[in-house]
């Protein structure tokens, strides 16, 4: 079973498994196929995370997040008057961080796949060469970029048809990208980092004032990390949540799950249940804004943050009858809870609190408008043997920096995920930690949290989402729906969602959220974002515990597609 944002890509994954490939082969093929059929988010010019659980129980997290180039500097987006140039980290060559996707997918295939790179890439090359019919979504999203593409002639040359935007149903061929993919398939990932493709990129960067050099590309390595895990008992079953470590934010979901562990959750039509989840998110996001970053550059009190004793402290700060103002909350001191994670004994009595990250201006962006639904992309794969992959990768926002290379692919704008200026929100309205400021070789903090759940030791749920920080709320809700509320796989994805990220101190509701529940929240003191918006796009697979059947749960909000056999 493959579930992704695009039917053509899900079909590629199923095709690979039909030919005898395993879930990792399929995931790599889907990753390259999305780079062709979903150029707004699928990519070879970006980066991401792949969480793998092999049928033998082994788990591994492949971090192929982008990296700041050697010439990057802490204040590179701060103008001489001390304010942040918010566009420079989002549009154009200086917004681009060293891409990781090609190295990451190739490493996954070599380590856990069974196929040759050329075979896993063949469907993507075919789609680029022969073309595919442009969907309504693709036509609309390309068109929405008109003002950005107008600044970059190569983007216009490749992604418009003789100066006109593609109409739905027209065939879109990408000969430049096909040639690039062919070279990678033939020469391996080093083609992208040290071969002609890398040299082309370095030359374009130099010519256009970007920072990435051939040395930066040659130095890039994906990192294999231990996933984070947390254990829960729900209705007599032992659950394990396996999720994304720093530089991503799986610990935020675990903190929230820990706070919510003893709380009765009824449904999202019950304002009281929604209240508890929002308050858990508010506190976990405040910790994200204080502590999380690339672990090679900072000490993160991760064990403390994920300890159940720390969750007890945070839970006690929640008023069951009242929304907590974000400005006022003080979190505990997670470092003091060190190794107390899941220890059955009594929790240490620690009452010290620490100041959390503060914002220094009132630049609350209208985050419903700032971060739209499309951009990143997540896919989940489970094969017949029980190998599972959850993969989320991104160019950051739609079409990344807006810059396409002459080799036919878009470049990310992942530099905006760094803290350009502590206290100033990024494009998702996020306040980010001091530890996440820009430095050469650093990976920016991410919200992408591919996640896998086990139930009584068996594979149970594979999930992940697109949507910037809303990914965390969307994935958390999918987990709560499946693990705590016992929803079916599709119902777990369809249920209305909501999002709170500490600052701004508002709650984002989905259009399908019940108005009477919203009024109930208002009575508890909540304020809402100015408009409604989707909270992530989730693409998941549930495993029926009785039959073992793989239940593809595609996102209905902007239709994704499940493809299985
Ligand atoms: O890594 C991150 O957290 C962001 N670059 C993800 C961006 C994203 O999901 C955009 N989608 N709305």
PDB file of N, CA, C and O and ligand atoms in Angstrom, residues 65 372 374-376 394 396 414 417 428 446-448 466-468 471, ligand 1:
ATOM      1  N   UNK A  65      18.019  16.293   5.666  1.00  0.00           N
ATOM      2  CA  UNK A  65      17.669  17.708   5.750  1.00  0.00           C
ATOM      3  C   UNK A  65      18.755  18.541   5.070  1.00  0.00           C
ATOM      4  O   UNK A  65      19.941  18.179   5.097  1.00  0.00           O
ATOM      5  N   UNK A 372      -0.045  28.188   3.517  1.00  0.00           N
ATOM      6  CA  UNK A 372      -1.190  27.531   2.903  1.00  0.00           C
ATOM      7  C   UNK A 372      -1.011  26.019   2.982  1.00  0.00           C
ATOM      8  O   UNK A 372      -0.094  25.530   3.609  1.00  0.00           O
ATOM      9  N   UNK A 374      -0.582  23.588   0.567  1.00  0.00           N
ATOM     10  CA  UNK A 374       0.294  22.811  -0.295  1.00  0.00           C
ATOM     11  C   UNK A 374       1.735  23.156  -0.020  1.00  0.00           C
ATOM     12  O   UNK A 374       1.994  24.212   0.506  1.00  0.00           O
ATOM     13  N   UNK A 375       2.693  22.324  -0.282  1.00  0.00           N
ATOM     14  CA  UNK A 375       4.106  22.702  -0.225  1.00  0.00           C
ATOM     15  C   UNK A 375       4.979  21.495  -0.009  1.00  0.00           C
ATOM     16  O   UNK A 375       5.543  20.996  -0.944  1.00  0.00           O
ATOM     17  N   UNK A 376       5.065  21.092   1.239  1.00  0.00           N
ATOM     18  CA  UNK A 376       5.814  19.887   1.562  1.00  0.00           C
ATOM     19  C   UNK A 376       5.008  18.688   1.054  1.00  0.00           C
ATOM     20  O   UNK A 376       3.865  18.843   0.647  1.00  0.00           O
ATOM     21  N   UNK A 394      10.638  18.165   1.386  1.00  0.00           N
ATOM     22  CA  UNK A 394      10.104  19.499   1.125  1.00  0.00           C
ATOM     23  C   UNK A 394      11.082  20.390   0.374  1.00  0.00           C
ATOM     24  O   UNK A 394      12.296  20.166   0.391  1.00  0.00           O
ATOM     25  N   UNK A 396      10.368  23.561   1.254  1.00  0.00           N
ATOM     26  CA  UNK A 396       9.851  24.539   2.207  1.00  0.00           C
ATOM     27  C   UNK A 396       8.544  25.099   1.683  1.00  0.00           C
ATOM     28  O   UNK A 396       7.542  24.414   1.761  1.00  0.00           O
ATOM     29  N   UNK A 414      14.919  26.560   2.240  1.00  0.00           N
ATOM     30  CA  UNK A 414      14.930  26.043   3.620  1.00  0.00           C
ATOM     31  C   UNK A 414      15.661  26.960   4.587  1.00  0.00           C
ATOM     32  O   UNK A 414      15.530  26.815   5.801  1.00  0.00           O
ATOM     33  N   UNK A 417      13.763  28.304   7.501  1.00  0.00           N
ATOM     34  CA  UNK A 417      13.470  27.515   8.709  1.00  0.00           C
ATOM     35  C   UNK A 417      14.481  27.787   9.819  1.00  0.00           C
ATOM     36  O   UNK A 417      14.311  27.320  10.949  1.00  0.00           O
ATOM     37  N   UNK A 428       5.940  30.877   8.856  1.00  0.00           N
ATOM     38  CA  UNK A 428       4.820  30.136   9.444  1.00  0.00           C
ATOM     39  C   UNK A 428       4.359  30.770  10.756  1.00  0.00           C
ATOM     40  O   UNK A 428       3.619  30.163  11.514  1.00  0.00           O
ATOM     41  N   UNK A 446      13.078  21.633  11.875  1.00  0.00           N
ATOM     42  CA  UNK A 446      11.945  21.272  11.021  1.00  0.00           C
ATOM     43  C   UNK A 446      10.731  20.874  11.849  1.00  0.00           C
ATOM     44  O   UNK A 446      10.857  20.479  13.012  1.00  0.00           O
ATOM     45  N   UNK A 447       9.569  20.945  11.223  1.00  0.00           N
ATOM     46  CA  UNK A 447       8.330  20.415  11.827  1.00  0.00           C
ATOM     47  C   UNK A 447       7.904  19.098  11.185  1.00  0.00           C
ATOM     48  O   UNK A 447       6.879  18.537  11.551  1.00  0.00           O
ATOM     49  N   UNK A 448       8.671  18.614  10.211  1.00  0.00           N
ATOM     50  CA  UNK A 448       8.248  17.402   9.491  1.00  0.00           C
ATOM     51  C   UNK A 448       8.491  16.184  10.374  1.00  0.00           C
ATOM     52  O   UNK A 448       9.633  15.910  10.751  1.00  0.00           O
ATOM     53  N   UNK A 466       2.028  17.260   5.445  1.00  0.00           N
ATOM     54  CA  UNK A 466       2.618  18.513   5.005  1.00  0.00           C
ATOM     55  C   UNK A 466       1.900  19.634   5.765  1.00  0.00           C
ATOM     56  O   UNK A 466       0.821  19.411   6.309  1.00  0.00           O
ATOM     57  N   UNK A 467       2.466  20.840   5.802  1.00  0.00           N
ATOM     58  CA  UNK A 467       1.733  21.938   6.436  1.00  0.00           C
ATOM     59  C   UNK A 467       2.536  22.755   7.427  1.00  0.00           C
ATOM     60  O   UNK A 467       1.963  23.341   8.345  1.00  0.00           O
ATOM     61  N   UNK A 468       3.873  22.807   7.282  1.00  0.00           N
ATOM     62  CA  UNK A 468       4.667  23.611   8.214  1.00  0.00           C
ATOM     63  C   UNK A 468       4.421  23.140   9.638  1.00  0.00           C
ATOM     64  O   UNK A 468       4.275  21.941   9.887  1.00  0.00           O
ATOM     65  N   UNK A 471       1.899  20.535  10.643  1.00  0.00           N
ATOM     66  CA  UNK A 471       2.207  19.112  10.517  1.00  0.00           C
ATOM     67  C   UNK A 471       2.108  18.453  11.890  1.00  0.00           C
ATOM     68  O   UNK A 471       1.564  17.358  12.042  1.00  0.00           O
TER      69      UNK A 471
HETATM   70  O1  LIG B   1      10.677  21.581   7.657  1.00  0.00           O
HETATM   71  C1  LIG B   1       9.724  22.296   7.919  1.00  0.00           C
HETATM   72  O2  LIG B   1       9.191  22.352   8.994  1.00  0.00           O
HETATM   73  C2  LIG B   1       9.132  23.155   6.823  1.00  0.00           C
HETATM   74  N1  LIG B   1      10.136  23.430   5.846  1.00  0.00           N
HETATM   75  C3  LIG B   1       7.956  22.459   6.252  1.00  0.00           C
HETATM   76  C4  LIG B   1       7.248  23.309   5.273  1.00  0.00           C
HETATM   77  C5  LIG B   1       5.896  22.862   4.968  1.00  0.00           C
HETATM   78  O3  LIG B   1       5.406  21.866   5.430  1.00  0.00           O
HETATM   79  C6  LIG B   1       5.134  23.732   4.070  1.00  0.00           C
HETATM   80  N2  LIG B   1       3.769  23.313   3.973  1.00  0.00           N
HETATM   81  N3  LIG B   1       2.854  23.992   4.208  1.00  0.00           N
END
